[in-house]
Amino acid sequence: MGARVEFEGRTWQVSGLVGGRVYLAADDGATGCVLAAALVTAPGFRVVGQADPRLPAAEEWAALPVAARERALAWQRHIREIETGLPGGPGSSKVREAYDPQRFTLAEREHAKAAELAALGWTRVSRATVQRMRLAYHRQGLLALVDRRSLRRRSGTGRADERVVAAVLEALRLCRGRKATTVKQIIELAEQIVADRHGPGRVKLPAKASMYRLVKALSDPAEPPGAPARTATSRDRLGGAPPALRPAERVQVATAALGVPVVGGDGRAVAVSVTAAVDGATGCVLAAVVHSRQAVPVQLPVLLAEMAVPRVVRPGWRQMLRTAHQLLPGRLMGVEARLEAAAVRPVAVPETLVFDPATAAAGSWLLSVCESLGVSLEAVSARQEGRMVAETVRVLAGLFTRHAAAVAAARSAGPGDDGSGQPAQAVLSMLHLQDVLDEWITAVWHTRPQEALRHPLMPQAVLCPQEMWQVLLGAAGVVPLPLGARHFAELLPARRHAVTEAGIRLGRRRYDATCLDEHRGRTCPTTDDGRWEVHHHPYDVRQVHIRLPDGELHPLTWTDSTHSLRPFDATVHQRTAQTVTARTRRPASQPTSPGERSGTAERRAETEAATQAWSLTQGPDAAEGSVQARRAGEKGPGWSVGDAQAETGQW
């Protein structure tokens, strides 16, 4: 409270925060009251006097040599210790005597740090150098701590052949964690890899001294050759994780399997899972993505973008919602109701993001992003902490499986083509399932009372996550601010692609927009290889952005995004999936070659997996009927009897 904000073209002062509503007062005496979630997502809203957070460029950070990144991160810890006494942030360790802010001035702590670094072997480090690095860090962030010579250098491997570099990296990966490995053995293994891949004598190898320098440049400083492999460990806390008392104070990521049959990109049924970021204090699902079970670990920057950027401000989101809303029957909410609900759906930048390294991946670029946003990352094992949130996500997955199965059954047009008399086993695509999940979370999960949301003094009063979010907003007196629209594309993974006359090809899909007209068939003037920087959503093929020479990321349109609106497309999608699934089945009487026998077990396992997935949605009777039909198909080819009335219902 007391902050000044800009809203609807005027400057207001926050005078109160009660029940999820913000009370505003203008200088001319006017007053207003608005929902907190609607205020922070309104066009033109900003906090007066607060600068927009700057995110480090992923491409620029990834292009730095490993040694330069390690040195910058080391400088960051030293600067933290100078200013706060704690190199790893609050609660990381005890304050050393020479860096106690209560006993020594800032200048004295800088002198102590310069002496310490000089004793560790750092050259040309004085008190002036320490002060200069500290001030540069506050002005420009983590990149200011990187050696300028590293920023000017295009490659950390010098002029070494890319094929040799790839071989050395492969040799380092194969020898990782072996205590008896030497640099000479890594070089010999790399030379053997080059000869096997490209032929003996086809690639000119550098001199031995250059190979030694190349291995040293590519190896991890914390894992030199011959050192044991590091393992991710967390510090032991006897009391467990601290309780979350504010919205978005502690957000945990967990994964659970879904029992919904989904058609993959190859037309076959695939097993899917859901990864959700759950607020520990309110139980609100800030982000949830559907992905195949093989796509693990999930990329944390994508989840951070989903939970921190409101949907209503994302480029093209409203149009994608209106298009997707017309594809499936049995909607829980209308289009306008979904737009209003999305405007007040909780979004925030978390204070602490807790994740399991086995199910979610955090790279060095994400560490620098979280440092810029003030987000603390905590890697814990699901067996040690977070069992309550993991169980919450499993309950969410179970309830959503029933709803998605009902949607899939409603979309099934009639009996399948396999003669079993059962509906098609998988009729939903990944995009359809993601859209149904977003609607279900907004309409059902956030309005469903949860047993964990009980006050100790009122054990009979059960709140839903949306109500708990509003209650804690009023109790904390602080509204967690989300990120802007341009940050969503910045957090997505980046790749390099060429711009042709037809646009961009990504995953056998074509993307195009009018902003590419003056760049078609041309090379990018800002990159070394001439290809363009493209950011894409790995779990939503509709969201692709390209960085143009103006430095901004522009959204691209999937040219076939309206394909599902064509007449009879639902039936075509279903019949195509059935055809591809039937292709994997072969009658037992038909002879097979020895090379084909190796794939028979795999195809039979896929059919069993699809049958088990469908049994979760239709019950044991449907599963038994599907098994009997499959056994009949193994005995000999059969023909299904067409039902004219059922066929008419499909069209």
XYZ file of C-alpha atoms in Angstrom:
651
model
C 0.000 0.000 0.000
C 1.058 3.572 -0.619
C 2.545 2.844 -4.043
C 1.638 5.037 -7.026
C 0.435 3.339 -10.195
C -0.734 4.350 -13.658
C -4.138 2.977 -14.657
C -6.536 4.083 -17.410
C -4.357 7.066 -18.252
C -4.276 8.485 -14.705
C -1.954 8.266 -11.734
C -3.407 6.676 -8.596
C -2.179 5.895 -5.095
C -2.974 2.501 -3.566
C -4.986 3.233 -0.426
C -6.072 -0.270 0.512
C -6.075 -3.961 -0.396
C -8.975 -6.023 0.916
C -10.359 -9.325 -0.334
C -8.386 -9.327 -3.566
C -9.570 -5.800 -4.471
C -7.324 -2.743 -4.726
C -8.667 0.632 -3.590
C -7.235 3.597 -5.486
C -7.213 7.333 -4.836
C -6.310 10.019 -7.401
C -4.755 13.424 -6.719
C -8.010 15.210 -7.609
C -9.967 13.280 -4.969
C -11.413 10.583 -7.228
C -11.506 7.046 -5.849
C -11.847 3.621 -7.413
C -11.930 -0.082 -6.634
C -10.772 -2.854 -8.988
C -9.819 -6.518 -8.760
C -6.064 -6.935 -8.212
C -5.700 -9.503 -11.020
C -7.580 -7.211 -13.443
C -5.502 -4.187 -12.396
C -2.066 -5.672 -13.046
C -3.150 -7.051 -16.448
C -4.882 -3.893 -17.669
C -3.378 -2.113 -20.722
C -1.080 0.726 -19.730
C -0.675 -0.383 -16.103
C 2.686 0.180 -14.461
C 4.135 1.040 -11.083
C 5.457 4.603 -11.043
C 9.188 4.737 -10.402
C 9.793 1.021 -10.987
C 11.881 0.063 -14.003
C 10.834 -2.787 -16.278
C 12.918 -5.901 -15.434
C 15.693 -6.689 -17.869
C 16.218 -10.286 -18.911
C 19.644 -11.427 -20.081
C 19.691 -12.522 -23.710
C 19.732 -16.308 -23.958
C 21.753 -16.398 -27.178
C 24.390 -14.011 -25.846
C 24.790 -15.926 -22.569
C 24.928 -19.311 -24.301
C 27.615 -18.066 -26.724
C 30.032 -17.268 -23.889
C 32.850 -19.692 -23.054
C 32.275 -21.881 -20.037
C 35.230 -20.359 -18.187
C 33.867 -16.827 -18.675
C 30.454 -17.836 -17.346
C 31.968 -19.562 -14.337
C 34.086 -16.501 -13.539
C 31.056 -14.192 -13.831
C 29.047 -16.388 -11.469
C 31.993 -16.414 -9.059
C 32.125 -12.589 -9.159
C 28.408 -12.542 -8.437
C 28.861 -14.557 -5.244
C 31.717 -12.323 -4.107
C 29.641 -9.178 -4.707
C 26.756 -10.659 -2.732
C 29.082 -11.414 0.153
C 30.457 -7.852 0.105
C 27.006 -6.277 0.250
C 25.051 -8.705 2.438
C 27.635 -10.995 3.995
C 25.959 -14.050 2.443
C 27.413 -15.246 -0.892
C 24.472 -17.516 -1.704
C 21.638 -15.219 -0.646
C 19.495 -15.179 2.519
C 19.815 -18.321 4.594
C 22.659 -19.731 2.518
C 25.377 -19.794 5.182
C 26.795 -17.942 8.166
C 28.269 -14.475 7.784
C 32.055 -14.483 7.868
C 33.627 -12.060 10.294
C 35.449 -9.957 7.676
C 32.191 -9.328 5.778
C 29.795 -8.594 8.636
C 27.823 -5.452 7.610
C 27.182 -4.667 11.268
C 30.896 -4.325 12.089
C 32.652 -3.138 8.935
C 31.915 -0.455 6.368
C 31.432 -1.158 2.678
C 34.914 0.134 1.846
C 36.506 -2.115 4.468
C 34.625 -5.131 3.105
C 35.824 -4.298 -0.408
C 39.446 -4.140 0.848
C 38.962 -7.526 2.547
C 37.555 -9.072 -0.620
C 40.429 -7.746 -2.750
C 42.939 -9.258 -0.319
C 41.082 -12.571 -0.305
C 40.980 -12.801 -4.105
C 44.659 -11.938 -4.366
C 45.436 -14.725 -1.885
C 43.418 -17.141 -4.028
C 45.589 -16.359 -7.045
C 43.441 -13.792 -8.840
C 45.653 -11.321 -10.678
C 45.158 -7.564 -10.957
C 42.483 -7.445 -8.268
C 42.479 -4.349 -6.079
C 39.871 -2.539 -4.064
C 39.150 -0.285 -7.071
C 38.588 -3.355 -9.261
C 36.164 -4.856 -6.762
C 34.253 -1.576 -6.522
C 34.114 -1.209 -10.298
C 32.744 -4.747 -10.753
C 30.144 -4.212 -8.022
C 28.834 -0.982 -9.558
C 28.815 -2.483 -13.067
C 26.803 -5.430 -11.797
C 24.076 -3.136 -10.474
C 23.948 -1.175 -13.730
C 23.989 -3.975 -16.323
C 23.419 -7.238 -14.489
C 25.319 -10.501 -14.798
C 26.739 -9.805 -18.264
C 28.666 -6.853 -16.831
C 30.828 -9.331 -14.876
C 31.935 -11.153 -18.021
C 35.371 -10.404 -19.431
C 35.011 -8.050 -22.403
C 37.409 -10.197 -24.423
C 35.007 -13.114 -24.079
C 32.145 -11.014 -25.412
C 34.158 -10.025 -28.486
C 35.198 -13.586 -29.200
C 32.763 -15.487 -31.428
C 33.807 -18.985 -30.432
C 35.412 -20.461 -27.368
C 37.167 -23.095 -29.478
C 39.160 -20.700 -31.655
C 39.611 -21.897 -35.229
C 39.163 -25.580 -34.483
C 37.136 -27.611 -36.959
C 33.523 -28.073 -35.846
C 33.775 -31.813 -36.501
C 36.755 -32.063 -34.156
C 34.942 -30.005 -31.513
C 31.916 -32.315 -31.714
C 34.162 -35.353 -31.345
C 35.898 -33.909 -28.263
C 32.530 -33.134 -26.653
C 31.365 -36.670 -27.350
C 34.570 -38.081 -25.858
C 34.145 -35.925 -22.731
C 30.572 -37.149 -22.376
C 31.582 -40.802 -22.700
C 34.400 -40.420 -20.157
C 32.435 -38.332 -17.649
C 32.894 -39.537 -14.077
C 35.651 -42.116 -14.808
C 38.416 -41.621 -12.300
C 41.130 -43.308 -14.399
C 40.574 -41.113 -17.478
C 43.399 -38.857 -18.681
C 43.457 -36.039 -21.217
C 45.548 -38.205 -23.543
C 42.865 -40.904 -23.525
C 40.179 -38.313 -24.317
C 42.225 -37.052 -27.280
C 42.736 -40.587 -28.599
C 39.023 -41.324 -28.236
C 38.122 -38.077 -30.054
C 40.472 -38.944 -32.920
C 38.872 -42.380 -33.180
C 35.382 -40.786 -33.259
C 36.447 -38.447 -36.074
C 37.846 -41.361 -38.088
C 34.706 -43.453 -37.588
C 32.317 -40.659 -38.538
C 34.137 -39.033 -41.449
C 36.649 -41.614 -42.578
C 40.396 -41.958 -41.908
C 42.368 -38.919 -43.035
C 39.312 -36.974 -44.217
C 39.480 -34.413 -41.384
C 42.716 -32.610 -40.542
C 43.405 -32.904 -36.823
C 45.072 -30.104 -34.849
C 48.446 -30.524 -33.208
C 48.688 -32.302 -29.886
C 49.167 -29.035 -28.001
C 46.060 -27.567 -29.651
C 44.088 -30.684 -28.793
C 45.125 -30.357 -25.145
C 43.925 -26.738 -25.127
C 40.682 -27.738 -26.840
C 39.932 -30.414 -24.249
C 40.648 -27.939 -21.470
C 38.357 -25.332 -23.053
C 35.461 -27.742 -23.564
C 35.646 -29.606 -20.263
C 33.652 -28.446 -17.244
C 35.950 -26.627 -14.762
C 34.106 -28.310 -11.908
C 34.493 -31.740 -13.530
C 37.994 -32.001 -15.028
C 38.978 -35.280 -16.719
C 39.467 -37.989 -14.127
C 37.214 -36.348 -11.522
C 34.083 -38.099 -10.219
C 30.752 -36.880 -11.580
C 28.864 -34.383 -9.490
C 25.359 -35.134 -8.211
C 22.613 -32.650 -7.421
C 22.196 -32.444 -3.661
C 20.234 -30.123 -1.430
C 21.134 -28.980 2.039
C 19.533 -30.888 4.847
C 16.759 -29.101 6.722
C 15.409 -30.908 9.746
C 12.275 -28.775 9.822
C 11.366 -29.314 6.171
C 10.347 -26.591 3.761
C 9.247 -23.282 5.284
C 5.485 -22.681 5.084
C 4.213 -20.292 2.424
C 2.240 -17.378 3.859
C 1.892 -15.114 0.801
C 0.638 -15.710 -2.742
C 3.480 -16.790 -5.047
C 5.915 -16.955 -2.128
C 6.701 -20.610 -2.794
C 5.690 -22.282 -6.060
C 6.489 -25.944 -6.632
C 6.618 -27.878 -9.923
C 5.364 -31.480 -10.031
C 4.465 -33.997 -12.736
C 1.720 -36.640 -12.906
C 0.591 -39.084 -15.580
C -2.697 -38.709 -17.450
C -4.799 -41.700 -18.499
C -6.128 -39.989 -21.621
C -5.448 -41.441 -25.094
C -3.942 -38.729 -27.297
C -2.979 -38.794 -30.964
C 0.680 -37.868 -31.393
C 2.409 -36.246 -34.317
C 2.900 -39.626 -36.019
C -0.801 -40.531 -35.792
C -0.391 -43.112 -33.029
C -1.681 -43.061 -29.474
C 0.915 -41.695 -27.045
C 1.048 -41.612 -23.258
C 0.922 -38.086 -21.849
C 1.632 -36.354 -18.550
C 0.859 -32.970 -17.047
C 3.448 -30.766 -15.358
C 1.956 -28.074 -13.135
C 3.334 -25.199 -11.060
C 1.219 -25.009 -7.884
C 1.255 -22.122 -5.434
C 2.038 -23.554 -2.022
C -0.066 -21.050 -0.061
C -3.288 -21.019 -2.094
C -3.266 -24.188 -4.206
C -3.740 -22.180 -7.413
C -2.283 -23.706 -10.569
C -0.208 -20.885 -12.023
C 0.923 -22.930 -15.040
C 0.181 -26.362 -16.481
C 1.436 -27.941 -19.709
C 0.574 -31.270 -21.326
C 3.450 -33.215 -22.876
C 4.396 -36.754 -23.799
C 5.926 -38.836 -21.034
C 9.150 -39.073 -22.996
C 9.503 -35.243 -22.984
C 11.095 -35.168 -19.530
C 12.599 -33.116 -18.007
C 10.259 -30.216 -18.747
C 11.866 -26.857 -19.578
C 11.458 -24.496 -16.619
C 11.705 -21.238 -18.646
C 8.488 -22.218 -20.445
C 6.704 -22.808 -17.137
C 8.035 -19.487 -15.853
C 6.630 -17.736 -18.928
C 3.266 -19.469 -18.483
C 2.935 -18.501 -14.824
C 4.336 -14.956 -15.041
C 2.728 -13.518 -18.203
C -1.081 -13.043 -18.221
C -2.855 -14.820 -21.044
C -4.872 -11.780 -22.054
C -1.728 -9.796 -22.956
C 0.028 -12.507 -24.975
C 0.196 -11.791 -28.705
C -2.604 -13.531 -30.597
C -3.966 -15.386 -27.548
C -7.537 -14.142 -27.917
C -7.728 -15.285 -31.529
C -6.227 -18.692 -30.662
C -8.814 -19.086 -27.887
C -11.741 -18.244 -30.165
C -10.469 -20.659 -32.819
C -9.825 -23.533 -30.389
C -13.160 -23.022 -28.628
C -15.106 -24.084 -31.726
C -13.324 -27.417 -32.176
C -14.642 -29.504 -29.278
C -18.160 -30.104 -27.886
C -19.200 -29.998 -24.237
C -17.561 -26.716 -23.248
C -17.696 -25.712 -19.565
C -17.665 -21.973 -20.320
C -18.502 -19.689 -23.196
C -15.869 -17.701 -25.063
C -16.668 -14.398 -23.359
C -16.816 -16.079 -19.958
C -13.386 -17.608 -20.556
C -11.962 -14.228 -21.530
C -13.305 -12.656 -18.334
C -12.051 -15.575 -16.201
C -8.603 -15.425 -17.813
C -8.337 -11.718 -16.949
C -8.633 -12.498 -13.210
C -6.798 -15.831 -13.194
C -3.837 -15.662 -10.777
C -0.483 -14.919 -12.438
C 2.720 -13.837 -10.728
C 6.501 -14.024 -10.706
C 7.263 -16.501 -7.901
C 9.576 -15.615 -5.059
C 10.890 -19.187 -4.772
C 10.515 -21.816 -7.479
C 10.907 -25.380 -6.186
C 11.484 -28.187 -8.689
C 12.694 -31.756 -8.911
C 15.786 -32.039 -11.171
C 14.478 -35.397 -12.405
C 11.339 -33.838 -13.934
C 12.334 -30.213 -14.658
C 15.493 -28.789 -16.225
C 17.228 -25.575 -15.126
C 20.162 -24.297 -17.196
C 22.629 -21.499 -16.622
C 20.530 -19.096 -18.695
C 17.521 -19.713 -16.421
C 19.732 -18.956 -13.413
C 20.623 -15.567 -14.872
C 16.938 -14.874 -15.704
C 15.862 -15.721 -12.168
C 18.632 -13.515 -10.819
C 17.282 -10.598 -12.871
C 13.708 -11.205 -11.693
C 14.600 -11.889 -8.069
C 13.428 -15.518 -8.194
C 15.114 -18.065 -5.944
C 15.544 -21.563 -7.395
C 15.466 -24.563 -5.086
C 16.184 -28.050 -6.415
C 14.780 -30.756 -4.139
C 13.891 -34.388 -4.570
C 10.219 -35.304 -4.545
C 11.008 -37.989 -1.976
C 12.448 -35.445 0.449
C 10.077 -32.499 0.186
C 7.002 -31.390 -1.647
C 5.015 -34.584 -1.187
C 1.834 -32.592 -0.548
C 2.134 -30.641 -3.807
C 3.028 -33.806 -5.730
C -0.081 -35.490 -4.325
C -2.136 -32.420 -5.283
C -0.971 -32.689 -8.876
C -1.792 -36.415 -8.913
C -5.331 -35.621 -7.707
C -5.596 -32.932 -10.375
C -4.474 -35.407 -13.036
C -7.009 -38.007 -11.902
C -9.955 -35.608 -11.922
C -8.968 -34.101 -15.247
C -8.605 -37.567 -16.803
C -12.303 -38.212 -16.190
C -13.312 -34.896 -17.745
C -11.021 -35.333 -20.763
C -12.343 -38.868 -21.294
C -15.887 -37.490 -21.402
C -14.821 -34.871 -23.968
C -13.092 -37.548 -26.066
C -16.167 -39.787 -25.911
C -18.416 -36.903 -26.977
C -16.175 -36.170 -29.942
C -16.035 -39.817 -31.076
C -18.347 -40.073 -34.035
C -19.114 -43.801 -34.004
C -17.640 -47.312 -33.859
C -14.053 -47.762 -34.925
C -12.822 -49.394 -38.084
C -11.211 -52.326 -36.341
C -14.413 -54.359 -36.018
C -14.474 -54.133 -32.226
C -17.575 -51.978 -32.103
C -15.806 -49.620 -29.704
C -15.244 -45.904 -30.321
C -11.878 -44.741 -31.606
C -9.240 -45.145 -28.936
C -7.637 -41.717 -29.363
C -9.404 -38.749 -30.924
C -7.813 -35.791 -29.144
C -4.619 -34.082 -30.215
C -2.100 -32.489 -27.861
C -3.416 -28.996 -28.675
C -7.009 -30.057 -27.969
C -6.046 -31.587 -24.632
C -4.068 -28.474 -23.609
C -7.033 -26.220 -24.372
C -9.404 -28.478 -22.412
C -6.963 -28.464 -19.472
C -6.753 -24.649 -19.375
C -10.538 -24.373 -19.402
C -10.961 -27.070 -16.741
C -8.443 -25.460 -14.374
C -10.179 -22.080 -14.657
C -13.747 -23.375 -14.396
C -13.381 -26.368 -12.043
C -10.090 -26.612 -10.174
C -9.842 -22.981 -9.037
C -13.472 -23.035 -7.859
C -13.340 -26.478 -6.209
C -12.990 -26.468 -2.368
C -9.845 -28.234 -1.187
C -9.299 -29.982 2.114
C -5.869 -28.396 2.546
C -7.322 -24.867 2.454
C -8.765 -24.837 5.968
C -7.970 -22.321 8.690
C -6.943 -23.971 11.994
C -9.534 -21.907 13.912
C -12.281 -22.673 11.343
C -11.784 -26.349 10.449
C -15.304 -26.669 9.007
C -14.863 -23.838 6.488
C -13.272 -25.030 3.252
C -12.073 -22.507 0.660
C -11.310 -22.915 -3.011
C -7.939 -21.787 -4.480
C -9.416 -18.620 -6.041
C -10.907 -17.561 -2.702
C -7.693 -18.326 -0.811
C -5.733 -16.214 -3.314
C -7.978 -13.215 -2.613
C -7.851 -13.768 1.155
C -4.048 -13.878 1.272
C -3.739 -10.852 -1.030
C -5.644 -8.806 1.513
C -3.695 -10.254 4.439
C -0.271 -9.717 2.870
C -1.049 -6.247 1.511
C 1.143 -6.912 -1.529
C 0.100 -7.930 -5.054
C 2.736 -10.005 -6.928
C 3.257 -8.275 -10.266
C 3.370 -10.269 -13.522
C 5.652 -9.731 -16.509
C 4.775 -7.896 -19.693
C 3.735 -9.319 -23.040
C 7.211 -9.064 -24.600
C 8.735 -11.224 -21.856
C 6.666 -14.253 -22.845
C 8.476 -14.794 -26.131
C 11.875 -14.008 -24.569
C 11.507 -16.897 -22.125
C 10.701 -19.463 -24.810
C 13.532 -21.682 -26.166
C 15.478 -20.186 -29.081
C 16.598 -21.837 -32.325
C 18.119 -20.687 -35.622
C 16.179 -21.015 -38.889
C 16.308 -19.659 -42.420
C 13.558 -17.427 -43.803
C 12.474 -18.633 -47.255
C 9.909 -17.324 -49.689
C 7.312 -19.514 -47.982
C 8.203 -18.385 -44.456
C 9.759 -20.644 -41.807
C 9.623 -24.444 -41.561
C 9.576 -25.736 -38.001
C 8.719 -29.332 -37.126
C 7.265 -29.966 -40.632
C 4.923 -27.011 -40.120
C 5.013 -23.702 -41.946
C 4.809 -20.315 -40.218
C 4.400 -17.007 -41.972
C 3.452 -13.360 -41.384
C 3.498 -10.062 -43.236
C 6.477 -8.895 -41.154
C 8.659 -11.355 -43.129
C 7.936 -9.789 -46.524
C 11.124 -7.687 -46.694
C 13.310 -10.478 -45.271
C 12.295 -13.481 -47.395
C 15.260 -15.325 -48.848
C 17.745 -13.044 -47.061
C 20.282 -13.731 -44.343
C 20.065 -12.261 -40.871
C 22.496 -9.321 -40.508
C 22.868 -9.764 -36.738
C 23.952 -13.429 -36.538
C 27.164 -15.166 -37.556
C 25.576 -17.960 -39.610
C 22.973 -15.777 -41.331
C 20.020 -17.656 -39.856
C 17.283 -15.952 -37.859
C 16.607 -16.312 -34.151
C 13.254 -18.071 -33.641
C 11.598 -18.609 -30.248
C 9.021 -21.414 -30.082
C 6.780 -22.970 -27.448
C 7.835 -26.645 -27.187
C 4.362 -27.706 -25.959
C 2.187 -25.459 -28.154
C 2.965 -25.484 -31.881
C 0.873 -22.346 -32.460
C 3.215 -19.996 -30.602
C 6.316 -19.092 -32.620
C 8.154 -15.734 -32.646
C 11.060 -14.407 -34.723
C 13.535 -11.659 -33.861
C 13.828 -9.139 -36.675
C 16.599 -6.537 -37.147
C 14.650 -4.037 -34.995
C 15.497 -6.237 -31.985
C 11.882 -7.146 -31.175
C 10.253 -10.580 -31.286
C 7.329 -10.717 -33.721
C 4.662 -13.465 -33.615
C 4.283 -15.789 -36.594
C 1.071 -17.509 -37.664
C 0.811 -21.241 -38.205
C -0.516 -21.366 -41.761
C -2.591 -24.506 -41.099
C -4.033 -23.321 -37.772
C -7.523 -22.993 -39.277
C -7.414 -26.492 -40.787
C -9.497 -27.916 -37.933
C -12.358 -25.563 -38.816
C -12.854 -27.088 -42.248
C -15.934 -29.299 -42.767
C -15.623 -32.934 -41.638
C -12.105 -32.385 -40.232
C -12.984 -34.058 -36.925
C -13.945 -37.212 -38.802
C -10.857 -37.011 -41.043
C -8.621 -36.662 -37.976
C -10.251 -39.653 -36.325
C -10.128 -41.870 -39.429
C -6.482 -40.943 -40.079
C -5.532 -41.989 -36.549
C -7.410 -45.271 -36.983
C -5.634 -45.955 -40.272
C -2.181 -45.353 -38.801
C -3.007 -47.524 -35.779
C -4.303 -50.335 -37.990
C -1.081 -50.184 -40.012
C 0.804 -51.589 -37.000
C -1.424 -54.673 -36.845
C -0.621 -57.746 -39.010
C -2.683 -60.967 -39.092
C -0.897 -64.001 -37.722
C -1.379 -65.928 -40.996
C 0.620 -63.390 -43.005
C 4.320 -64.353 -43.106
C 6.881 -61.901 -41.814
C 10.518 -61.526 -42.638
C 13.188 -61.968 -39.954
C 13.829 -58.202 -39.980
C 10.144 -57.487 -39.318
C 9.869 -59.903 -36.376
C 11.989 -57.565 -34.234
C 9.323 -54.852 -34.489
C 6.335 -57.140 -33.837
C 6.740 -57.078 -30.063
C 7.108 -53.319 -30.065
C 3.957 -52.776 -32.135
C 2.033 -55.220 -29.978
C 3.170 -53.326 -26.854
C 1.924 -50.073 -28.400
C -1.479 -51.661 -29.074
C -1.633 -52.937 -25.476
C -0.720 -49.454 -24.169
C -3.475 -47.848 -26.250
C -5.984 -50.440 -24.975
C -4.994 -49.819 -21.355
C -5.246 -46.046 -21.854
C -8.761 -46.396 -23.295
C -9.801 -48.688 -20.433
C -9.143 -45.823 -18.013
C -11.826 -43.761 -19.727
C -14.413 -46.418 -20.753
C -14.184 -48.992 -17.947
C -13.222 -52.696 -17.839
C -15.998 -53.767 -20.232
C -14.636 -51.590 -23.023
C -11.104 -52.835 -22.386
C -12.279 -56.466 -22.516
C -14.124 -55.832 -25.775
C -11.046 -54.164 -27.268
C -8.848 -57.103 -26.249
C -11.269 -59.592 -27.763
C -11.338 -57.618 -31.009
C -7.534 -57.544 -31.113
C -7.381 -61.312 -30.566
C -9.903 -61.816 -33.360
C -7.738 -59.650 -35.600
C -4.694 -61.800 -34.807
C -6.532 -64.986 -35.891
C -7.400 -63.660 -39.339
C -8.540 -60.650 -41.285
C -12.122 -59.542 -40.678
C -14.563 -56.996 -42.019
C -16.720 -54.721 -39.915
C -20.401 -54.225 -40.746
C -21.199 -50.591 -41.548
C -24.076 -48.871 -39.767
C -25.721 -46.322 -42.056
C -27.403 -44.469 -39.184
C -24.129 -44.142 -37.249
C -22.279 -43.068 -40.379
C -24.876 -40.356 -40.970
C -24.275 -38.993 -37.461
C -20.604 -38.413 -38.234
C -21.306 -35.950 -41.019
